[in-house]
Structure formats: structure tokens, C-alpha cells
Amino acid sequence: MARDDGLDAGAVPGVAALDPDAVQRLIDLGRLVHIPVGWSPIRADEPADKAYLLLEGSVEAVDGDVVLAELGAGEFVGEMGLVGKTLRSARVTVVQPVLAIAWPRADFQRLREEIPDFDRLVTETTDRRREENQAR
């Protein structure tokens, strides 16, 4: 059943290169969320419970007072803790109002199993971020 949220599967940044049916599955299994400026949907040292794909807006990943990354439309947030099955390593704070697709842990893992290209994209993202973090 298609969702009636006005989200065009072909225009979802970050995953638009995936097969349109796969992108639609990502949308259908996720939840569209709006997150206001200043809110922190992810906090360091907490269990990883969700991953997000930013559609609009931007966030900062912060460790203490150090900004590790600024992330925007088309980027994953919170995937590293789910992939690595670890506690969160940074706080993520919204700096421009966010529209995102959110997946609870079980749904995110199911999508990775069902859609090999999505799993590859997530794995490439986490590998790249892990390398960037180690280079700091």
C-alpha cells in the first residue's frame, strides 16, 4: 500500500540512485518525522534505537564541545550505532529544521537484509565515517 505523505520516492536524496521499488520500501517502512532546531534526537552514550535519513535541514554531530560533522539532506544519521551494535558516540543536534525518514532498529536491520544495495550504501557510509573519525 502506498503512503499518502506526498514523498516522491524518486526524489529522496541519498538513496535516489537505488531501484525505485527499493526506495519506496524504505519510505513505507520508515516514519516521516519533523525535528525542530535545537532538539537532539541522538545523545552520546545512549543505546542506538533509530537511524534517520535526512530529507531536509541539517544537524551537527558533536563530541563534547567538538563538532565532528555537519550533515544535511541525503545523509544518514544514527546508523553507526545500529551497524556497530554500540552505544551512541556523539550527540546530534538540529541546526536547521529537519524532515527525515526514521527507522526503528528492527526495521532498519530488516531493510538492510531485504535490500542489498541499501545495505551496501549503509556499509559504505559507516566505513567512511569510521575512517574519518579515526583520522581525527
mmCIF file of C-alpha atoms in Angstrom:
data_model
loop_
_atom_site.group_PDB
_atom_site.id
_atom_site.type_symbol
_atom_site.label_atom_id
_atom_site.label_comp_id
_atom_site.label_asym_id
_atom_site.label_seq_id
_atom_site.Cartn_x
_atom_site.Cartn_y
_atom_site.Cartn_z
ATOM 1 C CA MET A 1 0.000 0.000 0.000
ATOM 2 C CA ALA A 2 1.468 3.375 -0.975
ATOM 3 C CA ARG A 3 1.785 6.060 1.618
ATOM 4 C CA ASP A 4 -0.104 9.294 1.248
ATOM 5 C CA ASP A 5 2.543 11.615 2.678
ATOM 6 C CA GLY A 6 3.482 13.375 -0.554
ATOM 7 C CA LEU A 7 7.012 11.960 -0.513
ATOM 8 C CA ASP A 8 8.256 11.152 -4.024
ATOM 9 C CA ALA A 9 10.387 8.015 -3.844
ATOM 10 C CA GLY A 10 12.476 9.083 -6.835
ATOM 11 C CA ALA A 11 13.386 12.401 -5.210
ATOM 12 C CA VAL A 12 14.630 11.091 -1.855
ATOM 13 C CA PRO A 13 18.176 12.431 -1.528
ATOM 14 C CA GLY A 14 20.891 9.954 -0.649
ATOM 15 C CA VAL A 15 19.022 6.903 -1.883
ATOM 16 C CA ALA A 16 17.602 8.149 -5.189
ATOM 17 C CA ALA A 17 20.161 6.018 -7.076
ATOM 18 C CA LEU A 18 18.568 2.862 -5.655
ATOM 19 C CA ASP A 19 15.875 0.985 -7.519
ATOM 20 C CA PRO A 20 12.583 2.954 -7.215
ATOM 21 C CA ASP A 21 10.818 -0.043 -5.634
ATOM 22 C CA ALA A 22 13.590 -0.285 -3.030
ATOM 23 C CA VAL A 23 13.289 3.431 -2.241
ATOM 24 C CA GLN A 24 9.536 3.054 -1.902
ATOM 25 C CA ARG A 25 10.102 0.171 0.540
ATOM 26 C CA LEU A 26 12.435 2.421 2.581
ATOM 27 C CA ILE A 27 9.741 5.086 2.715
ATOM 28 C CA ASP A 28 6.952 2.619 3.515
ATOM 29 C CA LEU A 29 8.811 1.011 6.406
ATOM 30 C CA GLY A 30 10.033 4.319 7.812
ATOM 31 C CA ARG A 31 8.272 7.114 9.604
ATOM 32 C CA LEU A 32 8.372 10.697 8.368
ATOM 33 C CA VAL A 33 9.472 12.959 11.239
ATOM 34 C CA HIS A 34 9.887 16.704 11.694
ATOM 35 C CA ILE A 35 12.563 17.703 14.209
ATOM 36 C CA PRO A 36 12.853 21.336 15.369
ATOM 37 C CA VAL A 37 16.008 23.426 15.753
ATOM 38 C CA GLY A 38 17.887 22.781 18.990
ATOM 39 C CA TRP A 39 16.465 19.323 19.560
ATOM 40 C CA SER A 40 18.892 16.401 19.959
ATOM 41 C CA PRO A 41 17.346 13.161 18.669
ATOM 42 C CA ILE A 42 20.612 11.327 19.437
ATOM 43 C CA ARG A 43 22.664 11.620 22.613
ATOM 44 C CA ALA A 44 26.095 10.177 23.351
ATOM 45 C CA ASP A 45 26.348 7.033 25.461
ATOM 46 C CA GLU A 46 22.734 6.021 24.886
ATOM 47 C CA PRO A 47 21.619 2.818 23.140
ATOM 48 C CA ALA A 48 21.177 3.083 19.371
ATOM 49 C CA ASP A 49 17.448 2.754 18.732
ATOM 50 C CA LYS A 50 16.847 4.512 15.390
ATOM 51 C CA ALA A 51 18.525 5.568 12.173
ATOM 52 C CA TYR A 52 17.478 8.572 10.125
ATOM 53 C CA LEU A 53 17.798 9.691 6.521
ATOM 54 C CA LEU A 54 17.759 13.484 6.347
ATOM 55 C CA LEU A 55 15.499 14.818 3.612
ATOM 56 C CA GLU A 56 15.686 18.500 4.554
ATOM 57 C CA GLY A 57 17.555 20.584 7.105
ATOM 58 C CA SER A 58 20.857 19.962 8.836
ATOM 59 C CA VAL A 59 22.366 18.624 12.033
ATOM 60 C CA GLU A 60 25.701 18.701 13.824
ATOM 61 C CA ALA A 61 27.343 15.626 15.312
ATOM 62 C CA VAL A 62 29.167 16.800 18.426
ATOM 63 C CA ASP A 63 31.554 15.056 20.825
ATOM 64 C CA GLY A 64 31.772 17.195 23.941
ATOM 65 C CA ASP A 65 32.311 20.675 22.504
ATOM 66 C CA VAL A 66 33.917 19.466 19.254
ATOM 67 C CA VAL A 67 31.804 19.467 16.089
ATOM 68 C CA LEU A 68 32.648 16.206 14.324
ATOM 69 C CA ALA A 69 30.438 16.697 11.285
ATOM 70 C CA GLU A 70 27.707 18.779 9.747
ATOM 71 C CA LEU A 71 25.174 16.604 7.965
ATOM 72 C CA GLY A 72 22.419 17.579 5.560
ATOM 73 C CA ALA A 73 19.889 16.286 3.064
ATOM 74 C CA GLY A 74 20.671 12.836 1.737
ATOM 75 C CA GLU A 75 22.810 11.765 4.681
ATOM 76 C CA PHE A 76 22.243 9.072 7.276
ATOM 77 C CA VAL A 77 22.267 9.905 10.973
ATOM 78 C CA GLY A 78 22.428 7.340 13.754
ATOM 79 C CA GLU A 79 23.304 4.422 11.535
ATOM 80 C CA MET A 80 26.733 3.811 13.069
ATOM 81 C CA GLY A 81 25.415 2.676 16.444
ATOM 82 C CA LEU A 82 22.949 0.320 14.768
ATOM 83 C CA VAL A 83 25.518 -1.150 12.388
ATOM 84 C CA GLY A 84 28.179 -1.484 15.083
ATOM 85 C CA LYS A 85 25.676 -2.505 17.788
ATOM 86 C CA THR A 86 27.253 0.056 20.113
ATOM 87 C CA LEU A 87 26.170 2.939 22.292
ATOM 88 C CA ARG A 88 25.931 6.300 20.580
ATOM 89 C CA SER A 89 29.315 8.013 20.350
ATOM 90 C CA ALA A 90 28.150 11.594 19.762
ATOM 91 C CA ARG A 91 25.271 13.980 20.299
ATOM 92 C CA VAL A 92 23.352 15.057 17.203
ATOM 93 C CA THR A 93 21.687 18.475 17.369
ATOM 94 C CA VAL A 94 19.393 20.013 14.768
ATOM 95 C CA VAL A 95 20.710 23.338 13.412
ATOM 96 C CA GLN A 96 18.129 23.792 10.617
ATOM 97 C CA PRO A 97 14.638 22.254 10.885
ATOM 98 C CA VAL A 98 14.793 18.615 9.808
ATOM 99 C CA LEU A 99 12.456 16.463 7.797
ATOM 100 C CA ALA A 100 13.667 12.868 7.898
ATOM 101 C CA ILE A 101 12.701 9.263 7.472
ATOM 102 C CA ALA A 102 13.230 7.424 10.767
ATOM 103 C CA TRP A 103 13.572 3.666 11.108
ATOM 104 C CA PRO A 104 13.497 1.836 14.436
ATOM 105 C CA ARG A 105 16.385 -0.615 14.888
ATOM 106 C CA ALA A 106 14.472 -3.740 13.814
ATOM 107 C CA ASP A 107 13.072 -2.132 10.659
ATOM 108 C CA PHE A 108 16.476 -0.673 9.709
ATOM 109 C CA GLN A 109 18.090 -4.110 10.043
ATOM 110 C CA ARG A 110 15.241 -5.725 8.071
ATOM 111 C CA LEU A 111 15.739 -3.225 5.236
ATOM 112 C CA ARG A 112 19.477 -3.978 5.187
ATOM 113 C CA GLU A 113 18.691 -7.696 4.844
ATOM 114 C CA GLU A 114 15.977 -7.238 2.210
ATOM 115 C CA ILE A 115 17.718 -4.650 0.015
ATOM 116 C CA PRO A 116 21.381 -5.480 -0.729
ATOM 117 C CA ASP A 117 22.023 -2.103 -2.400
ATOM 118 C CA PHE A 118 20.724 -0.281 0.686
ATOM 119 C CA ASP A 119 22.964 -2.426 2.888
ATOM 120 C CA ARG A 120 25.926 -1.562 0.655
ATOM 121 C CA LEU A 121 25.112 2.156 0.885
ATOM 122 C CA VAL A 122 24.824 1.995 4.673
ATOM 123 C CA THR A 123 28.044 -0.026 4.969
ATOM 124 C CA GLU A 124 29.958 2.392 2.722
ATOM 125 C CA THR A 125 28.697 5.322 4.785
ATOM 126 C CA THR A 126 29.668 3.795 8.112
ATOM 127 C CA ASP A 127 33.081 2.686 6.808
ATOM 128 C CA ARG A 128 33.800 6.199 5.507
ATOM 129 C CA ARG A 129 32.714 7.818 8.784
ATOM 130 C CA ARG A 130 34.735 5.360 10.850
ATOM 131 C CA GLU A 131 37.835 6.238 8.790
ATOM 132 C CA GLU A 132 37.162 9.973 9.200
ATOM 133 C CA ASN A 133 36.753 9.552 12.951
ATOM 134 C CA GLN A 134 39.995 7.580 13.233
ATOM 135 C CA ALA A 135 41.840 10.290 11.280
ATOM 136 C CA ARG A 136 40.866 12.925 13.879
#
